[in-house]
PDB file of C-alpha atoms in Angstrom:
ATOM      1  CA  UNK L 986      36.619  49.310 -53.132  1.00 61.00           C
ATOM      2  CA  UNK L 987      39.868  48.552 -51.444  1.00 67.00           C
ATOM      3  CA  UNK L 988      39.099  49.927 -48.125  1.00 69.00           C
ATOM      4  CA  UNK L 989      35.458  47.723 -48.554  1.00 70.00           C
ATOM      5  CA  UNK L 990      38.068  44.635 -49.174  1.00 74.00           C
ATOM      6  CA  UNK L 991      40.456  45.937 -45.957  1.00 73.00           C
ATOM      7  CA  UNK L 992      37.046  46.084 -43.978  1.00 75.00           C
ATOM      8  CA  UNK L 993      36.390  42.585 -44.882  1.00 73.00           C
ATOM      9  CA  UNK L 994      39.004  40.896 -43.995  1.00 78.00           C
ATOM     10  CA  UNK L 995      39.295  42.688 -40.978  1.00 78.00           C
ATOM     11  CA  UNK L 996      35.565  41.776 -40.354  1.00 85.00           C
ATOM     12  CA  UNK L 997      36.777  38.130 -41.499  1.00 84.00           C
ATOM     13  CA  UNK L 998      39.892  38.419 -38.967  1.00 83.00           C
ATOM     14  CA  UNK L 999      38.253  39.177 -36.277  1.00 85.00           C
ATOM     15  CA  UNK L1000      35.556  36.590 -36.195  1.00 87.00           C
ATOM     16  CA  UNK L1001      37.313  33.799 -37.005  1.00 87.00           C
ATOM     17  CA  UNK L1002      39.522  34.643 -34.143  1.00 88.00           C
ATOM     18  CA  UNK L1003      36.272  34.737 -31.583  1.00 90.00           C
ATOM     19  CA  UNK L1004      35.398  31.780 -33.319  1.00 88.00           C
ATOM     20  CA  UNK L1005      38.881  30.143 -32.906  1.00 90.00           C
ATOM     21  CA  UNK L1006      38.859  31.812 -29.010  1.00 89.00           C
ATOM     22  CA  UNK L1007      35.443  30.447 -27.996  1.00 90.00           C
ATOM     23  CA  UNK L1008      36.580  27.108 -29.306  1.00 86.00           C
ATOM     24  CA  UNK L1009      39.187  26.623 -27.437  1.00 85.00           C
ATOM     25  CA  UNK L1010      37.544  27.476 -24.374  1.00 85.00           C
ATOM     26  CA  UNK L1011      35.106  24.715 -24.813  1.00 83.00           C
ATOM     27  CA  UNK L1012      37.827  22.277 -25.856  1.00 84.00           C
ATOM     28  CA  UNK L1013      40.583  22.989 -22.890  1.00 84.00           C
ATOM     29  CA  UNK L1014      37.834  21.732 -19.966  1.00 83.00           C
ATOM     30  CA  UNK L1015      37.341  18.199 -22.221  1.00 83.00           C
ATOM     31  CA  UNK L1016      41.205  17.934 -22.893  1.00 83.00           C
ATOM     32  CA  UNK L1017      42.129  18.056 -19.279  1.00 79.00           C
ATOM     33  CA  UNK L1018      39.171  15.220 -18.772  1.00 81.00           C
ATOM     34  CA  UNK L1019      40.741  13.283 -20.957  1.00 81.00           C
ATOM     35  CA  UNK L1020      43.975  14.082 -19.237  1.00 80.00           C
ATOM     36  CA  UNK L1021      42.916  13.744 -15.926  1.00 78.00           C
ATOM     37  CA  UNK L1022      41.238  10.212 -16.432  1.00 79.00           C
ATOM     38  CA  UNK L1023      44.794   9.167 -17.128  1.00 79.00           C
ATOM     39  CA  UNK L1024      46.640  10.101 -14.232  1.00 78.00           C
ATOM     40  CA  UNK L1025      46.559   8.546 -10.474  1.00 78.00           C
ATOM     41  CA  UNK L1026      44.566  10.658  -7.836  1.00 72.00           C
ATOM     42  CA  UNK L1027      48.060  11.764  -6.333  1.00 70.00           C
ATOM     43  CA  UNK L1028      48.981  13.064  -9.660  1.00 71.00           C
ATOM     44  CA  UNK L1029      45.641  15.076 -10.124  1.00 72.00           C
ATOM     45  CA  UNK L1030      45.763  16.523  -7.094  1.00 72.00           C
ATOM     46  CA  UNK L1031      49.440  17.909  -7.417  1.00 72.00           C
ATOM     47  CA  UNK L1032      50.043  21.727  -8.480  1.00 74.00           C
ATOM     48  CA  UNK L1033      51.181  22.957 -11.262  1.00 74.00           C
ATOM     49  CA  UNK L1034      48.748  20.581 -13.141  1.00 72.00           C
ATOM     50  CA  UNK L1035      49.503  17.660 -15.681  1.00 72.00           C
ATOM     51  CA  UNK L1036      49.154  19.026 -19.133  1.00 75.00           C
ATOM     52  CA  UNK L1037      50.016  15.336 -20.887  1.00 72.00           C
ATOM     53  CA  UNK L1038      48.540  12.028 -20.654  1.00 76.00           C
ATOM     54  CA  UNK L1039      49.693   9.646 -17.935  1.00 74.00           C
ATOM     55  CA  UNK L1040      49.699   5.626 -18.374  1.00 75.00           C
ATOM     56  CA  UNK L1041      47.128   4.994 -15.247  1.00 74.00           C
ATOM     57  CA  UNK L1042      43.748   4.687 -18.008  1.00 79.00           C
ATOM     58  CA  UNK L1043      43.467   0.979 -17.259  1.00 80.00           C
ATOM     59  CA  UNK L1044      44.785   1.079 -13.436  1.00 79.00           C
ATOM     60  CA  UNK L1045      41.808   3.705 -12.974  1.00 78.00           C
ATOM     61  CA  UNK L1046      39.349   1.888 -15.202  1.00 80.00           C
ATOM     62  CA  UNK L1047      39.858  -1.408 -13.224  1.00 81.00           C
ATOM     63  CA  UNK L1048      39.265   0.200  -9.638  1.00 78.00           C
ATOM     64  CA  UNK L1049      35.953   1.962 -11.716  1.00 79.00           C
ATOM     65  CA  UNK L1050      34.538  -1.532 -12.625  1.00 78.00           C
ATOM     66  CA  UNK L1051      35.041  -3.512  -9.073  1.00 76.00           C
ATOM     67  CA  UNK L1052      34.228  -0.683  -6.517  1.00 76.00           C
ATOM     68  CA  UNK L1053      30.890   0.562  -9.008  1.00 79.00           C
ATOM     69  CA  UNK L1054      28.494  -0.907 -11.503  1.00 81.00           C
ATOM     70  CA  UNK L1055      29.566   1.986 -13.679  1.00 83.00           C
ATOM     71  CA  UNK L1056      30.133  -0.073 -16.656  1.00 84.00           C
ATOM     72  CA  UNK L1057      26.451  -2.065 -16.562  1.00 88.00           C
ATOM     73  CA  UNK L1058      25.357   1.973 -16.176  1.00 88.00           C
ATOM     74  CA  UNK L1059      26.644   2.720 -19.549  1.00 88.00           C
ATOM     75  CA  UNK L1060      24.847  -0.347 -21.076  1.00 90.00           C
ATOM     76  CA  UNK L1061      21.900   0.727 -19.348  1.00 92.00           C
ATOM     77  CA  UNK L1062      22.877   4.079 -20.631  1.00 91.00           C
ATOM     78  CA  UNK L1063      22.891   3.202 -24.149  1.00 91.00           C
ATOM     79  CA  UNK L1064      19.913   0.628 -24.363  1.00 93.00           C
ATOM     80  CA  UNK L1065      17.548   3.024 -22.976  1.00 94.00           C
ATOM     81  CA  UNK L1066      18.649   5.932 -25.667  1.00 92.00           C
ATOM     82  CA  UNK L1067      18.605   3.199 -28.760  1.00 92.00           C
ATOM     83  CA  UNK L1068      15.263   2.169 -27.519  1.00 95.00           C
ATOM     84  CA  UNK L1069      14.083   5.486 -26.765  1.00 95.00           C
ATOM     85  CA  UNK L1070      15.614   7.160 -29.833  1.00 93.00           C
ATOM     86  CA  UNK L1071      14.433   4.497 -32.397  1.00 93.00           C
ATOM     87  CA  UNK L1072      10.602   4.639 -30.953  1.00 95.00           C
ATOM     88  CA  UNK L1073      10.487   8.570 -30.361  1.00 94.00           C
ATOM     89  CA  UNK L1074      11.571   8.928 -34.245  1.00 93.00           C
ATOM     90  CA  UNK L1075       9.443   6.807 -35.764  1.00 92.00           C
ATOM     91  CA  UNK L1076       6.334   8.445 -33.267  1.00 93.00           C
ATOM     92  CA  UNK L1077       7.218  12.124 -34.135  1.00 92.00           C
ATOM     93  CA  UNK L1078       7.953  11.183 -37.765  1.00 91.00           C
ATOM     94  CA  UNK L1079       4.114   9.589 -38.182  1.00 90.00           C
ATOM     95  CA  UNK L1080       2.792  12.905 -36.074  1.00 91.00           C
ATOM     96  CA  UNK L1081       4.873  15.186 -37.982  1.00 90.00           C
ATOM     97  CA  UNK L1082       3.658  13.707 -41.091  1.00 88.00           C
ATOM     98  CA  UNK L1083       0.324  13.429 -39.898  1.00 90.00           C
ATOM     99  CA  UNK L1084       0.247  17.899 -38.911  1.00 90.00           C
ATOM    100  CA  UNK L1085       1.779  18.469 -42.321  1.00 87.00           C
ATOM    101  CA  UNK L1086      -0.091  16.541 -44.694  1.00 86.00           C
ATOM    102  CA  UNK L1087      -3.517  15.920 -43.506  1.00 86.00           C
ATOM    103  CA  UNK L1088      -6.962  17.793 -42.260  1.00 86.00           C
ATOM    104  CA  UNK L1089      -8.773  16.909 -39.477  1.00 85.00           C
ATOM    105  CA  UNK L1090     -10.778  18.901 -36.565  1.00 88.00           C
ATOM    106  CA  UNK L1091      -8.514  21.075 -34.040  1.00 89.00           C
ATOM    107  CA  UNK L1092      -5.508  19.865 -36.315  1.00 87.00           C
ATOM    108  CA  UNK L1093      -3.992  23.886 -35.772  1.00 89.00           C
ATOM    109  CA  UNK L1094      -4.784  24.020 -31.832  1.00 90.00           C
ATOM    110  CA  UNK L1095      -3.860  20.579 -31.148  1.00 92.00           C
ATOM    111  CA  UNK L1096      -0.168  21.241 -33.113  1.00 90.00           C
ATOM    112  CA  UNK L1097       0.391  24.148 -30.922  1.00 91.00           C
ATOM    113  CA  UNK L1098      -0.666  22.752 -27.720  1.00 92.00           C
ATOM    114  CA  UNK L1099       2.174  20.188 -28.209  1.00 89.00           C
ATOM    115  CA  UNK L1100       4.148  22.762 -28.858  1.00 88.00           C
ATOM    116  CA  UNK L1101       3.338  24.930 -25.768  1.00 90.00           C
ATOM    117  CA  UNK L1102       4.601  22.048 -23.577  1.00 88.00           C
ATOM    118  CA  UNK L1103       8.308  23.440 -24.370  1.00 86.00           C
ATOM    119  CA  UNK L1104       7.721  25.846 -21.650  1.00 88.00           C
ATOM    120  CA  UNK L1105       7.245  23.151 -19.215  1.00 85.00           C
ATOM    121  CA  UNK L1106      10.296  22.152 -17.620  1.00 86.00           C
ATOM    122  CA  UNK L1107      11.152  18.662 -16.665  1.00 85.00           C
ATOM    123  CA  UNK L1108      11.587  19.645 -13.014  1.00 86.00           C
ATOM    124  CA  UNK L1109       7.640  20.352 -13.155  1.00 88.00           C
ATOM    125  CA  UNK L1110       7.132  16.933 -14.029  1.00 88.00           C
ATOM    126  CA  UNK L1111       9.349  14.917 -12.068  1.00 90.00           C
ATOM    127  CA  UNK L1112       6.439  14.514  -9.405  1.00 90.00           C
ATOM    128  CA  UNK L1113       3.570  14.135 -11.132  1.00 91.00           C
ATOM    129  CA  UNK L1114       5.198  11.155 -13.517  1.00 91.00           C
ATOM    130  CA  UNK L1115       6.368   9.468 -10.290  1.00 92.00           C
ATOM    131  CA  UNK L1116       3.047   9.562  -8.257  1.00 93.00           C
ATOM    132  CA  UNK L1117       1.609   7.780 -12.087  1.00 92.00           C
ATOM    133  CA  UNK L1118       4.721   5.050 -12.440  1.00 92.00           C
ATOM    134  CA  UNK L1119       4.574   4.636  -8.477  1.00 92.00           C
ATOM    135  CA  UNK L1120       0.413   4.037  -9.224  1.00 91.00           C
ATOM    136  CA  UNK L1121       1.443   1.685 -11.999  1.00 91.00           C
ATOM    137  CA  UNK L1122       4.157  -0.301 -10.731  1.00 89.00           C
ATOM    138  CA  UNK L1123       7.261   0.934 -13.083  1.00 91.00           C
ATOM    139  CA  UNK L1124       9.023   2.510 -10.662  1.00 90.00           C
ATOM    140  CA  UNK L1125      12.960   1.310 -11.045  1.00 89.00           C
ATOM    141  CA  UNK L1126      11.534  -0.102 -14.831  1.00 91.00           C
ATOM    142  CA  UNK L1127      13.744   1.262 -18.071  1.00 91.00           C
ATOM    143  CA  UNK L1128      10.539   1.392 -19.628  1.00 91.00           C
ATOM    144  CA  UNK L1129       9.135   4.450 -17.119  1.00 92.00           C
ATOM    145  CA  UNK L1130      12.494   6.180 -18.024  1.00 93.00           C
ATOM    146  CA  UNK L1131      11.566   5.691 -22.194  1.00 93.00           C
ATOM    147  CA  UNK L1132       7.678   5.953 -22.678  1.00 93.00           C
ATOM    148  CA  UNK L1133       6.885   9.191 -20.840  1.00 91.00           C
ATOM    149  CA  UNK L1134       9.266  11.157 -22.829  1.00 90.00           C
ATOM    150  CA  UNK L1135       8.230   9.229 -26.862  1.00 91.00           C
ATOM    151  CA  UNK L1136       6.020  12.510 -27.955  1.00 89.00           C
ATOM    152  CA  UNK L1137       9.037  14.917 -27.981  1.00 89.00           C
ATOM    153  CA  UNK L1138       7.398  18.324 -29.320  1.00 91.00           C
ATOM    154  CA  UNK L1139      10.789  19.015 -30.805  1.00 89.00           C
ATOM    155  CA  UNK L1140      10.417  16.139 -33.100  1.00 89.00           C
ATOM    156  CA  UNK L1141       7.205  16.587 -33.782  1.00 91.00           C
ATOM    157  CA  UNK L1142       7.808  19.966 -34.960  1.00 90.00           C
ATOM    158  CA  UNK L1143      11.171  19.203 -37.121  1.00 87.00           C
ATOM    159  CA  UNK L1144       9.775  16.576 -38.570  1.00 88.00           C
ATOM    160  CA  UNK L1145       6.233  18.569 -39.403  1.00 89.00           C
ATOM    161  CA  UNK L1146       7.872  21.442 -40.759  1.00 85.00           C
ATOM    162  CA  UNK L1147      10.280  19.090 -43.347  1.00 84.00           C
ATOM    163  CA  UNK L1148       6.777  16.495 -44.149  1.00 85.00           C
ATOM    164  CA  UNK L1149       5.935  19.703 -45.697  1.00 84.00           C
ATOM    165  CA  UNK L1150       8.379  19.603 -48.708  1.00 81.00           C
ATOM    166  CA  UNK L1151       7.153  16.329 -50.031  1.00 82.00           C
ATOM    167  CA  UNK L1152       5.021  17.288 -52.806  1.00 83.00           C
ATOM    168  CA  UNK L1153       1.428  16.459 -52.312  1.00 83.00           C
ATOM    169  CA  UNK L1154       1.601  15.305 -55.882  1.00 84.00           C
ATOM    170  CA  UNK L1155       3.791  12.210 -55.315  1.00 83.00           C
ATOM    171  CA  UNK L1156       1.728  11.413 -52.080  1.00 83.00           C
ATOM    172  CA  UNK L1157      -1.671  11.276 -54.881  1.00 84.00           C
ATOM    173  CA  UNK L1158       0.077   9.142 -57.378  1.00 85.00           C
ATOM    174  CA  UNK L1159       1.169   6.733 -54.638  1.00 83.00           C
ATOM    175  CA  UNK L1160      -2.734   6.545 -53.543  1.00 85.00           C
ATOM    176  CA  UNK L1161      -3.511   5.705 -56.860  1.00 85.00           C
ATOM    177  CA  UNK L1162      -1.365   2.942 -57.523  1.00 81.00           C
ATOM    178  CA  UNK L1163      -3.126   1.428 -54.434  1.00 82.00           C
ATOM    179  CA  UNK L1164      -0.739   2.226 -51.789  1.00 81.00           C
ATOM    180  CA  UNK L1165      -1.941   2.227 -48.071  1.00 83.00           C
ATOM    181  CA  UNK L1166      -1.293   5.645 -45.923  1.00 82.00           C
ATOM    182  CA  UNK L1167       1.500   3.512 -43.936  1.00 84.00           C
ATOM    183  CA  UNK L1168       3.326   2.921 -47.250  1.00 84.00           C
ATOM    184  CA  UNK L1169       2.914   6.130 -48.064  1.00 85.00           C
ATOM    185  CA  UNK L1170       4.648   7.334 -45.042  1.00 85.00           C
ATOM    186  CA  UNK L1171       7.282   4.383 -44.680  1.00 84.00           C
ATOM    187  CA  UNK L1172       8.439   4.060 -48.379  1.00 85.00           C
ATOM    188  CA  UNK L1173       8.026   7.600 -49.742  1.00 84.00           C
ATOM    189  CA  UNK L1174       8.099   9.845 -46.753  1.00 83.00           C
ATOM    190  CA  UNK L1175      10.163   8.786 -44.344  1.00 82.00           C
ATOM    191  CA  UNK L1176      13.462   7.764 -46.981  1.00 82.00           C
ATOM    192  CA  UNK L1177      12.969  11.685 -48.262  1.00 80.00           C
ATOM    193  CA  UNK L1178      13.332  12.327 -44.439  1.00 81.00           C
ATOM    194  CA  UNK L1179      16.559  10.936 -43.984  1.00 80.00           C
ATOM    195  CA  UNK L1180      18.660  13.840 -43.057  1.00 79.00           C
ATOM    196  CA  UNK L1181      16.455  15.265 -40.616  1.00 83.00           C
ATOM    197  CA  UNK L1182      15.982  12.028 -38.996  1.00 86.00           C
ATOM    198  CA  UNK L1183      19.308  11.855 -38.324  1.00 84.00           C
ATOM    199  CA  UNK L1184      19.055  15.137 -37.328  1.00 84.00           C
ATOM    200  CA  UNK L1185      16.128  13.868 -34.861  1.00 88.00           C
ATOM    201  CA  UNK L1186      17.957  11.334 -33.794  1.00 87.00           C
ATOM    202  CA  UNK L1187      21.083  13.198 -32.643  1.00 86.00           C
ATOM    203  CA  UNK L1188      18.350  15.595 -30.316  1.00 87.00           C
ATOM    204  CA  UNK L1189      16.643  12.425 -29.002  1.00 91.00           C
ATOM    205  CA  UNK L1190      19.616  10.347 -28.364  1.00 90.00           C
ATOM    206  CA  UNK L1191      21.493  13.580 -26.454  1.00 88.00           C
ATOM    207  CA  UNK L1192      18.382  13.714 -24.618  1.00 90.00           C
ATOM    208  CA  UNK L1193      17.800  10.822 -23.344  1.00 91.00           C
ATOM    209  CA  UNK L1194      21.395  10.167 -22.610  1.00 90.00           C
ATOM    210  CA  UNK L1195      22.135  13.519 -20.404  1.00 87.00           C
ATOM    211  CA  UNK L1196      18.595  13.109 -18.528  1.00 90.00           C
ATOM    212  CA  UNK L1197      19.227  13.426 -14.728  1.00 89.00           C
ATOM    213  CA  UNK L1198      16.955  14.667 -12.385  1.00 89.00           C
ATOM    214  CA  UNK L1199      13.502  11.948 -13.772  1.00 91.00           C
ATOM    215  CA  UNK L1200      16.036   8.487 -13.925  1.00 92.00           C
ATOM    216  CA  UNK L1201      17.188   9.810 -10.101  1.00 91.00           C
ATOM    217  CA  UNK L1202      13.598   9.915  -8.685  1.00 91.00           C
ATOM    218  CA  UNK L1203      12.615   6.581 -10.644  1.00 92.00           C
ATOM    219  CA  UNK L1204      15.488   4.256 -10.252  1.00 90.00           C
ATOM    220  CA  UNK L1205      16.296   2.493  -6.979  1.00 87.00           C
ATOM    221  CA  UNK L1206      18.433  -0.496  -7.893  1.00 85.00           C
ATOM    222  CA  UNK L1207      21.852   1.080  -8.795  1.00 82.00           C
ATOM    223  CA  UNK L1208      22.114  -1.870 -10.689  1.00 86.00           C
ATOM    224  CA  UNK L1209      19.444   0.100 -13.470  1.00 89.00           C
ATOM    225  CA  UNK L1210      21.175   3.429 -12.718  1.00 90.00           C
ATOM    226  CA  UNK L1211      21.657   5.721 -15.738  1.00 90.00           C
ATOM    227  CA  UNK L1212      25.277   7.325 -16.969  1.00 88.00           C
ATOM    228  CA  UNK L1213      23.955  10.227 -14.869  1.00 89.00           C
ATOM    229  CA  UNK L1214      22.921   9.015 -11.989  1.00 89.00           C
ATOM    230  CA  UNK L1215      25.921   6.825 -11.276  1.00 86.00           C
ATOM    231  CA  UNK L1216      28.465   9.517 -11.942  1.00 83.00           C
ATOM    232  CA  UNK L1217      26.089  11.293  -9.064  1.00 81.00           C
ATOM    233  CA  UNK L1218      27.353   8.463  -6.922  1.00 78.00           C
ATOM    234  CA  UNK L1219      30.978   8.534  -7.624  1.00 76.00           C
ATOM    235  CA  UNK L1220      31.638  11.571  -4.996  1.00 69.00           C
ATOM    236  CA  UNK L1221      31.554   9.499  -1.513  1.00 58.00           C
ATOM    237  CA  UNK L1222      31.047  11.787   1.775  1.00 44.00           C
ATOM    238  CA  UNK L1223      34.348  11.677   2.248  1.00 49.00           C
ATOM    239  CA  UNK L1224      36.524  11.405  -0.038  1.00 58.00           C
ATOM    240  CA  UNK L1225      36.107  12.318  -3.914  1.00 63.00           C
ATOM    241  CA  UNK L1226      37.836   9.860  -6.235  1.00 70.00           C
ATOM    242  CA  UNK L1227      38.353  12.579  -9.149  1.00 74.00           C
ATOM    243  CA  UNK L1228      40.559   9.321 -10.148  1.00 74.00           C
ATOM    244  CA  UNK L1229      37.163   7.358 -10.722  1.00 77.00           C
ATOM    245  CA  UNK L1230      35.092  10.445 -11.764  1.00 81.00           C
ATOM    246  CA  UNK L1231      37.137  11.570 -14.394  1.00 82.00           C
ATOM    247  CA  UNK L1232      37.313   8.167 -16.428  1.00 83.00           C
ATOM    248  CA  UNK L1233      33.382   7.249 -15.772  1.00 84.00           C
ATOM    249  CA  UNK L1234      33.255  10.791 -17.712  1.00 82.00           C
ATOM    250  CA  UNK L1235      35.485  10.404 -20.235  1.00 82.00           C
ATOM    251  CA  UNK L1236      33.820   6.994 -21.236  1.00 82.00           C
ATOM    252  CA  UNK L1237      29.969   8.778 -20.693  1.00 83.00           C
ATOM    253  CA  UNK L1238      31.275  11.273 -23.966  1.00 83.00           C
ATOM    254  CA  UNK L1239      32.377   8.394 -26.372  1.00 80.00           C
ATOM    255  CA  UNK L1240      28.818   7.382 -27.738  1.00 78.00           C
ATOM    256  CA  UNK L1241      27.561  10.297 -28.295  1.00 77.00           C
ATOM    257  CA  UNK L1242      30.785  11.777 -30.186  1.00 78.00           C
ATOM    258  CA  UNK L1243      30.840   8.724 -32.569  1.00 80.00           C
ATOM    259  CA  UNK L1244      27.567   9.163 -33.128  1.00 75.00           C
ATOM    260  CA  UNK L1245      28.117  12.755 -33.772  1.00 74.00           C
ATOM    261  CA  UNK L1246      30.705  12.027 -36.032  1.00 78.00           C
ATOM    262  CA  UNK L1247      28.921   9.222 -38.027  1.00 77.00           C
ATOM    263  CA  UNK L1248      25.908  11.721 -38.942  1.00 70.00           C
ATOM    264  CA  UNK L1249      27.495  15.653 -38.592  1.00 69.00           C
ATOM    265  CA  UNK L1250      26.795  15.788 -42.012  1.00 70.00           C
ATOM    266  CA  UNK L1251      22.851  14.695 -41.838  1.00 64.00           C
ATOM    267  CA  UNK L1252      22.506  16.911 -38.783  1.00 63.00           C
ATOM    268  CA  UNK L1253      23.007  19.591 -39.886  1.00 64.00           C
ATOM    269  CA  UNK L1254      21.430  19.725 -43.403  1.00 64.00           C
ATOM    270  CA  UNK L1255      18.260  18.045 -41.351  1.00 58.00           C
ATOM    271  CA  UNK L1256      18.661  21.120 -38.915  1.00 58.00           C
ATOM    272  CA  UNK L1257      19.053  23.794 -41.643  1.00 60.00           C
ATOM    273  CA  UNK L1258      16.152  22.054 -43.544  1.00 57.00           C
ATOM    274  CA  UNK L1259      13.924  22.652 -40.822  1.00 52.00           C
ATOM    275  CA  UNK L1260      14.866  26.152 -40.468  1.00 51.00           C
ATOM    276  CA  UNK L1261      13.768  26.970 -43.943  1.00 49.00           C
ATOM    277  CA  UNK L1262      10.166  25.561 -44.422  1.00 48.00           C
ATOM    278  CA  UNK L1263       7.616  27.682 -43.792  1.00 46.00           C
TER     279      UNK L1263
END
């Protein structure tokens, strides 16, 4: 029994240290962003490297905002995930209701067709959606960057497999006091949802705000460019301005950590929710 205990918390020792390790090695990269976006470009560049916060934030922020449009990118940025997220959520949470608690023809096939498109990747459909938005006239739109990408199989999935738990009981009552299918889903299903829709929301929003390569073949005006694509754009041909780069990255992390931090605790519950249903 004693050795099984000394096993243990050896067992214990050792994993919290990989844990503590592999932490740490994700954490040093965005600590020295944070540093960097501090310090002038002659201070970046000198050897041995800064390893403290400088006072040139605001000096570094100012020449961002007159030489680039980086700050109208980050509204951009953020408007097209908060449109995007809010739309894709309540679309995947009406399919994902829709696959768990009703019958219809090809209901099984259709489900994991959608799902079969995970094995697409986006480079496969750069082209395609930008011969249909070119044939359409969206090209350098916000909305040809948010409605080709609303039926996210991902969501649809999460949200079929945790539709499940509601009680098919609850749903019949609610029919029987008279309530429509949409009331059904908006004042009994979705509320039970709420974790995992913050959960969903998290994925969407993290999408939408990282996408590169799709907003860099639709956008033209660099006055609608994306987070992405105008970081892209910082690095001139010759002469990097790590000075510039560094802060426009810094600020492109803040959203999506407070938003991180404001629903940890419904992501992952949503997440292990999922995981469980059959």
């Amino acid at each position: 029994m004693r050795k099984q205990r000394q096993r243990d918390a050896v067992w214990k020792f050792l994993t919290y240290s990989f844990v503590i390790v592999m932490t740490l090695g994700m954490m040093v990269p965005l600590y020295w962003m944070m540093v960097a976006a501090t310090l002038p470009q002659e201070e970046f560049l000198q050897f041995p490297p800064r390893l403290y916060p400088g006072t040139a934030f605001f000096d570094n922020l100012a020449v961002l905002h007159e030489e680039t449009d980086f700050l109208i990118s980050i509204w951009n940025s953020v408007f097209i995930a908060v449109v995007y997220t809010v739309l894709s959520v309540l679309l995947c949470s009406m399919a994902g209701f829709a696959f768990a608690k009703y019958e219809f023809r090809f209901k099984e096939p259709i489900f994991y067709t959608i799902l079969a498109t995970l094995i697409l990747p986006i480079q496969l459909l750069v082209i395609p959606l930008f011969l249909m938005m070119s044939q359409i006239g969206w090209t350098d739109t916000f909305r040809a960057i948010i409605i080709p990408w609303l039926a996210n199989p991902i969501g649809i999935f999460l949200m079929r497999q945790n539709m499940k738990s509601i009680p098919d009981a609850l749903l019949e009552s609610a029919r029987m006091d008279g309530a429509t299918e949409f009331q059904i889903f908006y004042r009994i299903a979705l509320p039970a949802m709420r974790s995992s829709v913050a959960a969903l929301a998290i994925i969407l929003f993290l999408f939408q705000w990282d996408l590169f390569l799709y907003p860099l073949v639709i956008l033209e005006d660099s006055a609608n460019y994306t987070i992405p694509v105008a970081l892209s754009g910082l690095e001139e041909s010759r002469r990097v301005n790590f000075d510039q780069i560094m802060v426009a990255s810094s600020l492109a992390i803040i959203p999506m950590a407070i938003l991180f931090l404001i629903l940890q605790k419904q992501f992952v519950s949503g997440i292990l929710a999922g995981s469980l249903k059959e």
